[in-house]
XYZ file of C-alpha atoms in Angstrom:
530
model
C -42.860 19.271 -18.633
C -42.762 16.235 -16.112
C -38.983 15.734 -15.373
C -37.542 11.912 -14.986
C -35.463 10.837 -12.196
C -32.756 8.620 -11.320
C -30.792 7.647 -8.054
C -27.464 5.715 -9.171
C -25.639 4.228 -6.273
C -21.928 3.794 -6.420
C -19.650 1.375 -4.534
C -16.009 1.405 -4.088
C -13.467 -0.908 -2.569
C -9.853 0.502 -2.587
C -6.589 -1.545 -1.129
C -8.204 -4.882 -0.431
C -4.569 -6.250 -0.304
C -5.816 -9.819 -0.111
C -8.259 -9.570 2.687
C -11.479 -11.776 2.245
C -12.044 -13.624 5.636
C -12.559 -11.997 8.555
C -9.563 -13.784 10.636
C -6.240 -12.522 11.528
C -3.485 -14.926 10.065
C -1.429 -13.970 13.101
C -3.624 -15.691 15.772
C -6.887 -16.822 13.786
C -8.781 -14.199 15.920
C -12.169 -13.045 14.538
C -11.440 -9.397 13.072
C -14.215 -6.918 11.795
C -12.747 -6.362 8.227
C -12.146 -8.402 4.709
C -14.061 -8.944 1.393
C -16.486 -11.486 3.034
C -17.984 -8.671 5.392
C -18.316 -6.193 2.647
C -19.679 -8.930 0.107
C -22.934 -8.698 2.794
C -23.188 -5.163 2.402
C -22.678 -5.158 -1.518
C -25.710 -7.216 -1.483
C -27.915 -5.764 0.435
C -27.437 -2.370 -1.326
C -28.209 -4.176 -4.546
C -31.461 -5.606 -3.545
C -32.200 -1.933 -2.314
C -31.209 -0.072 -5.357
C -31.510 -1.176 -9.143
C -28.822 0.793 -10.222
C -25.802 0.439 -8.783
C -21.874 0.089 -10.101
C -19.032 -1.901 -8.095
C -15.269 -0.669 -8.473
C -12.047 -1.729 -6.958
C -9.717 1.042 -6.808
C -6.685 -1.023 -6.739
C -4.030 -3.286 -4.713
C -6.431 -6.105 -4.253
C -4.016 -8.700 -5.454
C -1.287 -8.770 -2.289
C -0.831 -8.336 0.993
C -2.117 -11.494 3.326
C -0.691 -14.953 3.217
C -3.137 -16.141 1.225
C -2.360 -14.092 -1.785
C 1.106 -14.656 -1.215
C 0.649 -18.615 -1.127
C -1.076 -18.215 -4.176
C 1.389 -16.059 -5.957
C 4.412 -18.029 -4.699
C 3.640 -21.321 -4.055
C 0.862 -22.423 -5.943
C -0.145 -20.390 -8.491
C -2.060 -23.177 -11.144
C -5.030 -22.776 -8.830
C -7.239 -20.055 -9.719
C -6.674 -16.876 -8.036
C -8.765 -16.903 -5.043
C -9.147 -13.027 -5.177
C -10.399 -12.943 -8.490
C -12.533 -15.603 -7.748
C -14.467 -13.364 -5.704
C -14.508 -10.140 -7.262
C -16.153 -12.044 -10.114
C -18.284 -13.698 -7.663
C -19.538 -9.851 -6.595
C -19.963 -8.914 -10.042
C -17.509 -6.029 -9.936
C -17.936 -3.474 -13.235
C -14.130 -2.696 -13.320
C -10.757 -2.632 -11.304
C -7.816 -0.058 -11.294
C -4.150 -1.264 -11.366
C -2.824 -0.167 -8.016
C 1.111 0.075 -7.533
C 1.095 -3.583 -5.455
C -0.482 -5.447 -8.731
C 2.860 -5.136 -9.882
C 4.868 -7.013 -7.184
C 4.402 -10.450 -8.436
C 5.443 -9.590 -11.820
C 3.962 -8.755 -15.132
C 2.734 -12.608 -15.968
C 1.237 -12.823 -12.511
C -0.749 -9.876 -13.421
C -1.647 -11.105 -16.641
C -3.143 -13.998 -15.650
C -5.266 -12.055 -13.076
C -6.287 -9.894 -15.536
C -7.566 -12.902 -17.738
C -9.469 -14.327 -15.240
C -11.286 -11.110 -14.525
C -14.923 -11.340 -15.730
C -14.423 -7.291 -15.728
C -12.072 -4.852 -17.386
C -8.840 -3.794 -15.980
C -8.747 0.499 -16.064
C -5.304 2.498 -16.382
C -5.472 5.191 -18.446
C -1.766 6.182 -17.483
C -0.125 3.061 -17.457
C 0.827 2.156 -21.151
C 2.478 -0.311 -23.098
C 5.625 1.187 -24.267
C 5.656 -0.154 -27.574
C 2.139 0.418 -28.437
C 1.578 3.631 -26.616
C -2.015 2.025 -25.442
C -3.097 1.359 -22.026
C -1.598 -1.759 -20.341
C -4.802 -3.680 -20.620
C -6.265 -1.651 -23.718
C -9.174 -0.076 -21.322
C -8.677 3.500 -20.228
C -12.434 3.962 -18.993
C -15.991 2.008 -19.814
C -19.115 3.869 -20.486
C -21.946 2.074 -18.548
C -25.431 2.743 -20.100
C -28.544 2.339 -17.863
C -31.721 0.892 -19.345
C -33.020 4.450 -18.928
C -30.762 6.094 -21.173
C -28.003 7.217 -18.475
C -24.633 7.203 -19.632
C -21.790 6.712 -16.861
C -18.225 6.966 -17.908
C -15.272 5.516 -15.562
C -11.917 6.262 -16.074
C -9.037 4.598 -14.118
C -5.844 6.222 -13.342
C -3.081 4.602 -11.665
C -0.157 6.607 -9.164
C 2.725 7.290 -11.533
C 5.206 6.509 -8.772
C 5.451 3.464 -9.497
C 8.712 3.181 -11.167
C 10.378 4.558 -7.429
C 9.470 1.401 -5.725
C 9.007 -1.615 -8.207
C 11.117 -4.378 -9.368
C 12.853 -3.025 -12.782
C 12.071 -6.525 -14.373
C 8.131 -6.293 -12.955
C 7.408 -2.979 -15.129
C 9.387 -3.801 -17.972
C 8.346 -2.209 -21.011
C 5.622 -0.143 -18.987
C 5.521 3.498 -18.952
C 3.953 5.529 -16.259
C 2.081 8.889 -17.621
C 0.833 11.982 -15.700
C -2.193 11.389 -14.388
C -3.142 15.203 -14.715
C -2.671 15.330 -18.212
C -3.992 12.005 -18.880
C -7.161 13.000 -16.923
C -8.118 16.072 -18.898
C -7.832 14.189 -22.290
C -10.011 11.292 -21.344
C -12.460 13.378 -19.255
C -12.930 15.534 -21.814
C -13.496 12.494 -24.409
C -15.992 10.836 -22.127
C -17.887 14.318 -21.959
C -17.623 15.601 -25.350
C -17.609 12.445 -27.586
C -18.725 9.675 -25.725
C -21.764 11.991 -24.367
C -21.119 11.083 -20.754
C -23.739 12.296 -18.399
C -21.475 11.453 -15.226
C -17.724 10.745 -14.973
C -16.570 8.886 -12.403
C -12.567 9.088 -11.775
C -10.757 5.707 -9.784
C -7.559 7.027 -9.452
C -5.344 4.972 -7.293
C -3.535 7.743 -5.440
C -4.461 9.884 -2.763
C -4.343 13.363 -1.546
C -1.309 15.362 -1.447
C -3.069 18.336 0.508
C -5.478 18.719 3.325
C -8.677 18.167 2.005
C -10.207 21.190 3.941
C -7.877 24.248 3.610
C -5.846 22.810 0.623
C -2.092 23.041 2.590
C 0.585 20.398 1.603
C 0.244 17.354 4.006
C 3.288 15.874 2.081
C 6.178 16.638 -0.015
C 4.852 16.987 -3.607
C 6.578 14.220 -5.281
C 3.870 13.258 -7.920
C 3.085 10.005 -5.553
C -0.302 11.714 -4.657
C -2.340 14.008 -6.665
C -5.844 13.788 -6.040
C -6.102 17.245 -4.789
C -4.556 18.818 -7.941
C -7.072 16.183 -10.029
C -9.867 18.001 -8.769
C -8.633 21.929 -9.021
C -7.201 21.010 -12.604
C -9.259 18.934 -14.299
C -12.588 19.818 -15.246
C -15.558 17.932 -15.796
C -15.206 14.826 -13.069
C -18.134 14.505 -10.567
C -16.608 11.883 -8.428
C -13.382 10.459 -7.425
C -12.443 6.831 -6.038
C -9.166 7.719 -4.387
C -7.070 4.878 -2.251
C -3.604 4.215 -1.929
C -3.156 5.861 1.721
C -5.611 3.826 3.407
C -7.528 6.588 4.972
C -11.413 7.116 5.696
C -12.342 9.983 3.828
C -16.471 10.937 2.735
C -19.158 13.093 2.935
C -16.543 15.981 1.701
C -16.025 17.987 -1.884
C -12.709 19.627 -3.473
C -13.693 21.718 -5.934
C -17.456 20.401 -5.967
C -16.033 17.238 -6.777
C -17.697 14.434 -4.439
C -14.598 12.258 -3.177
C -14.385 9.317 -1.149
C -11.495 6.709 0.102
C -12.654 3.720 1.849
C -9.541 3.115 3.833
C -8.009 -0.928 3.109
C -8.355 -4.249 4.082
C -12.604 -4.177 3.489
C -12.918 -2.121 6.814
C -14.632 -0.087 4.854
C -17.253 0.188 1.891
C -17.181 3.494 0.018
C -20.629 4.472 -1.043
C -21.651 7.521 -3.532
C -25.330 8.337 -4.019
C -25.882 10.571 -6.992
C -29.395 12.049 -7.716
C -30.180 12.928 -11.282
C -32.599 14.373 -13.406
C -33.693 14.043 -16.970
C -34.127 17.228 -18.774
C -34.105 18.143 -22.545
C -32.934 14.657 -23.370
C -30.073 14.592 -21.051
C -29.372 13.970 -17.549
C -28.081 16.338 -14.965
C -26.696 15.696 -11.382
C -28.602 17.250 -8.891
C -27.207 15.898 -5.908
C -23.909 13.883 -4.855
C -23.059 12.527 -1.570
C -20.335 10.038 -0.347
C -20.369 7.950 2.798
C -18.564 4.870 4.199
C -20.066 1.719 5.680
C -18.451 -0.218 8.115
C -17.742 -3.617 7.451
C -17.721 -4.739 11.117
C -21.382 -4.703 11.622
C -21.916 -6.931 8.916
C -21.685 -10.913 8.639
C -19.407 -12.062 6.397
C -20.708 -13.721 3.265
C -21.006 -17.606 3.633
C -21.013 -17.929 -0.149
C -17.379 -16.003 -0.326
C -16.444 -18.004 2.818
C -16.991 -21.234 0.547
C -15.642 -19.752 -2.543
C -11.751 -19.476 -0.892
C -12.475 -22.042 1.843
C -9.940 -24.954 -0.186
C -7.309 -22.118 -0.544
C -7.479 -20.900 2.795
C -6.925 -24.418 4.110
C -3.700 -25.278 1.841
C -2.708 -21.966 2.850
C -3.085 -22.712 6.653
C -1.112 -25.576 6.595
C 1.616 -24.055 4.879
C 1.692 -21.762 7.216
C 1.800 -23.797 10.349
C 5.414 -25.930 8.723
C 7.880 -25.151 11.294
C 11.473 -23.857 10.496
C 13.620 -23.452 13.105
C 13.842 -22.006 16.781
C 14.872 -18.793 18.717
C 17.588 -18.944 21.034
C 16.316 -16.504 23.691
C 13.429 -13.353 23.345
C 12.718 -12.170 19.885
C 9.129 -11.320 20.850
C 8.239 -7.445 20.431
C 5.805 -6.460 23.363
C 6.322 -2.468 22.952
C 6.693 -1.508 18.939
C 7.319 2.364 20.737
C 10.359 0.684 22.815
C 11.753 -1.384 19.806
C 11.974 1.977 17.707
C 13.756 3.535 20.787
C 16.380 0.641 21.583
C 17.489 -1.729 19.456
C 15.532 -4.817 19.311
C 16.812 -8.691 18.701
C 14.393 -8.984 16.206
C 15.546 -5.712 13.950
C 19.306 -6.664 14.739
C 18.030 -10.208 13.142
C 16.589 -8.509 9.955
C 19.422 -6.491 9.380
C 22.138 -8.964 9.821
C 20.232 -11.348 7.740
C 20.416 -8.642 5.015
C 23.693 -8.524 5.458
C 24.763 -11.990 5.337
C 22.610 -12.504 2.254
C 23.891 -9.333 0.482
C 27.188 -9.272 1.548
C 27.259 -5.466 2.597
C 28.775 -4.397 5.478
C 25.996 -1.819 6.238
C 22.222 -2.625 6.162
C 18.938 -0.555 7.147
C 15.283 -1.976 7.763
C 12.236 -1.122 9.344
C 9.520 -2.631 11.985
C 6.705 -1.949 9.664
C 3.910 -1.409 11.921
C 2.547 -1.565 15.175
C 1.099 -5.123 14.823
C 4.413 -6.529 14.211
C 4.871 -9.428 16.845
C 8.323 -10.447 16.293
C 9.421 -14.147 16.489
C 8.668 -17.057 18.991
C 10.537 -19.721 20.520
C 9.913 -21.872 17.325
C 9.343 -20.083 14.146
C 6.719 -21.093 11.267
C 5.991 -19.272 8.024
C 2.852 -18.227 10.146
C 5.461 -16.058 11.594
C 7.656 -14.736 8.916
C 4.474 -13.391 6.843
C 3.154 -11.732 9.647
C 6.553 -9.751 10.290
C 7.629 -9.252 7.025
C 4.342 -8.470 5.485
C 5.816 -6.844 2.051
C 6.980 -8.957 -1.198
C 10.169 -6.570 -0.624
C 13.541 -7.782 -2.581
C 17.252 -6.444 -1.389
C 18.855 -4.016 -3.357
C 22.896 -2.953 -2.242
C 23.313 0.502 -3.594
C 26.435 2.482 -3.404
C 26.355 5.813 -1.017
C 28.860 8.322 -0.067
C 28.806 9.358 4.089
C 26.707 12.263 3.410
C 23.758 10.075 1.891
C 23.551 7.585 4.934
C 24.087 11.173 7.167
C 20.803 12.675 5.351
C 19.032 9.174 5.606
C 19.743 9.262 9.292
C 18.659 12.779 9.488
C 14.860 11.973 7.727
C 14.648 9.032 9.990
C 15.136 11.197 12.928
C 11.948 13.073 11.935
C 9.843 10.100 13.170
C 10.451 11.483 16.662
C 9.933 14.679 18.429
C 9.654 15.932 22.145
C 6.194 15.545 24.188
C 5.561 18.337 26.448
C 7.433 16.439 29.388
C 10.731 15.633 27.384
C 9.695 12.261 26.378
C 10.472 11.202 23.111
C 7.457 10.298 20.783
C 6.156 9.974 17.417
C 5.777 13.026 15.530
C 2.211 13.379 13.940
C 3.148 13.683 10.232
C 3.885 9.725 10.928
C 0.480 9.088 12.613
C -1.153 11.576 10.216
C -3.410 11.546 7.638
C -1.929 7.859 7.907
C 0.569 5.747 10.122
C 4.132 5.749 8.085
C 5.764 3.340 10.995
C 7.368 1.928 7.764
C 9.498 4.803 6.589
C 11.625 5.045 10.118
C 14.620 2.905 9.586
C 17.486 1.282 12.015
C 20.769 1.008 10.835
C 23.248 -1.928 11.343
C 27.298 -1.534 10.491
C 27.356 1.872 11.512
C 27.617 3.337 15.155
C 25.307 6.633 15.505
C 23.180 8.869 17.973
C 19.923 10.787 17.091
C 19.111 13.714 19.707
C 15.725 14.594 19.315
C 16.109 17.624 21.356
C 18.139 18.792 18.483
C 16.280 20.850 15.615
C 15.670 18.580 12.765
C 18.104 18.490 10.285
C 20.786 18.367 13.023
C 19.616 15.639 14.923
C 22.581 12.751 14.305
C 25.166 13.638 16.790
C 27.179 10.672 16.428
C 28.014 8.367 12.976
C 30.857 6.422 13.125
C 32.013 3.253 11.901
C 34.527 1.074 13.200
C 35.078 4.122 15.612
C 36.338 6.617 13.032
C 34.002 8.955 11.646
C 31.998 8.471 8.245
C 33.679 10.436 5.713
C 31.147 12.597 3.844
C 33.092 11.152 0.494
C 33.991 7.976 1.506
C 31.417 5.197 -0.525
C 29.939 2.485 1.455
C 28.066 -0.198 0.426
C 24.389 -0.429 1.960
C 21.823 -3.373 1.943
C 18.005 -2.224 2.054
C 14.767 -3.142 0.509
C 13.819 -2.119 -3.066
C 11.402 0.306 -1.517
C 13.578 2.207 0.094
C 16.680 1.582 -2.110
C 14.368 3.592 -4.432
C 13.948 6.540 -2.295
C 10.363 5.253 -1.070
C 9.055 7.439 2.166
C 10.731 10.621 0.619
C 14.141 9.297 0.989
C 15.123 11.169 -2.476
C 18.810 11.023 -1.049
C 18.665 7.108 -1.589
C 17.271 7.346 -5.448
C 19.414 7.019 -8.522
C 22.446 5.755 -6.616
C 24.766 3.125 -8.376
C 23.469 -0.457 -7.685
C 25.906 -2.987 -6.894
C 23.255 -5.478 -6.623
C 20.018 -7.014 -6.994
C 18.629 -9.691 -4.972
C 15.451 -11.115 -6.605
C 14.406 -13.518 -3.896
C 11.720 -12.013 -1.626
C 12.904 -11.505 1.840
C 9.916 -14.455 3.210
C 11.657 -16.460 1.178
C 15.297 -15.217 2.508
C 14.328 -15.211 6.019
C 12.434 -18.788 5.587
C 15.645 -20.704 4.097
C 17.774 -19.045 6.396
C 16.246 -20.266 9.654
C 15.447 -23.621 8.137
C 19.303 -23.684 7.116
C 20.325 -22.846 10.754
C 17.745 -24.107 12.572
C 18.581 -21.875 15.532
C 18.857 -18.363 15.582
C 20.255 -15.998 18.228
C 18.490 -13.306 19.983
C 21.022 -10.786 20.579
C 21.830 -6.909 20.086
C 25.229 -5.036 19.748
C 23.629 -1.633 20.798
C 25.045 0.206 17.712
C 22.819 2.866 18.086
C 20.489 4.887 20.348
C 17.850 7.790 20.303
C 18.033 10.119 23.133
C 16.151 13.283 24.210
C 19.352 15.615 24.952
C 19.112 14.798 28.585
C 22.521 13.961 30.339
C 22.645 10.393 31.532
């Protein structure tokens, strides 16, 4: 008996974060990523392969000035990200944690405007117990009879980061238990030949050896999905912004296409039909780099007007810096107090009324402020839509948080303070190193982890373990984000619902001049006598 064969191409984007055009919002230079470049890859592959599916794995609606401008300044216009995804004929999208950043009404508008379904089987409406947008999965049946089930899952850790009002009435269930139910349903009830799980989350273990790579909090459970849920053929992952392909876990083909449209994930599935059922014969994942493709002019034209409006808004002048607030070395800015960090902490204290503050330098691209500050400089430096929260901490909690932040460093062979490997791999986590204001402290990196806070004072007196203090920080950290468990579930003194971008812009506009200064209230040392 002759056998029929089929080649199915699965294409995946993840963590686009609103990056459409291949230009930097900081300085307008050309960059080698963005959905416009990815679009050119998609078009070419569709020409070459008749059976092609396209899935977005979450975190597409937030992350650039373009998306911020649409969400916070001019949301009556059609959503530019959704317009591009509709143009590209996505088959489905999965809810990422950042989809909730601008609130449920904004997310609902995006879903309503989408020509494709949004999937998340474990994100439930508390009232009905059903998936938030009614779609736990979709089934694509090709003209040759092949049935492909696509199940969407979202990291259940969202409540640890997101503002409560943005996820009111939503319940985030365990992705593993959810997957067990729905994968079996797709296989046994819906008779799917292939089951693809698209999970907005990453891997908690080393892919090759299975060793734990982070605290097992439940934020990332990709490895466990492959081990504990039978019947998955392909697992699309994200959230960690890693570039992962050409590997398997427990027989499951996996892919993670980094972030910002730097890669397109491609999975090639070879199938053979025998006894009226299709069987998977071979599966291979790979990443296609966007930088080698020219941007798609159709996508560029589609967002041209929104981009022009955003650029005009970005160039609005707000005020001036007296002194130097530029960051020339991000490493130095984390080792020695920098005027930009001092400004952010003092602004947080000013708007909240708290006496103690902490903040982070989010990445190594943060440029600081030039002499004249525009909206472009603010959104380039403060890249997340964070709000502020004042929580009540005991002295022991503050010490524990400082010990956690001190794990960011290690000593190299020459005794120099450098970044720990865990904060660079498997992905950069510079945003999990905090710098504090309102206390005086010293971190000695020559000491063992957990014993590095060698000085911790306030107004010249040691912090008492039992004394309570009001501390302001962004909502991500206040929820324990970044494995700061000592900050979780603390009494909330005040929630400030205005985003930091708006707070910074309003403050600079009101003051007109801000001063670049430091008070040197903290230091990092390698233990050498100075």
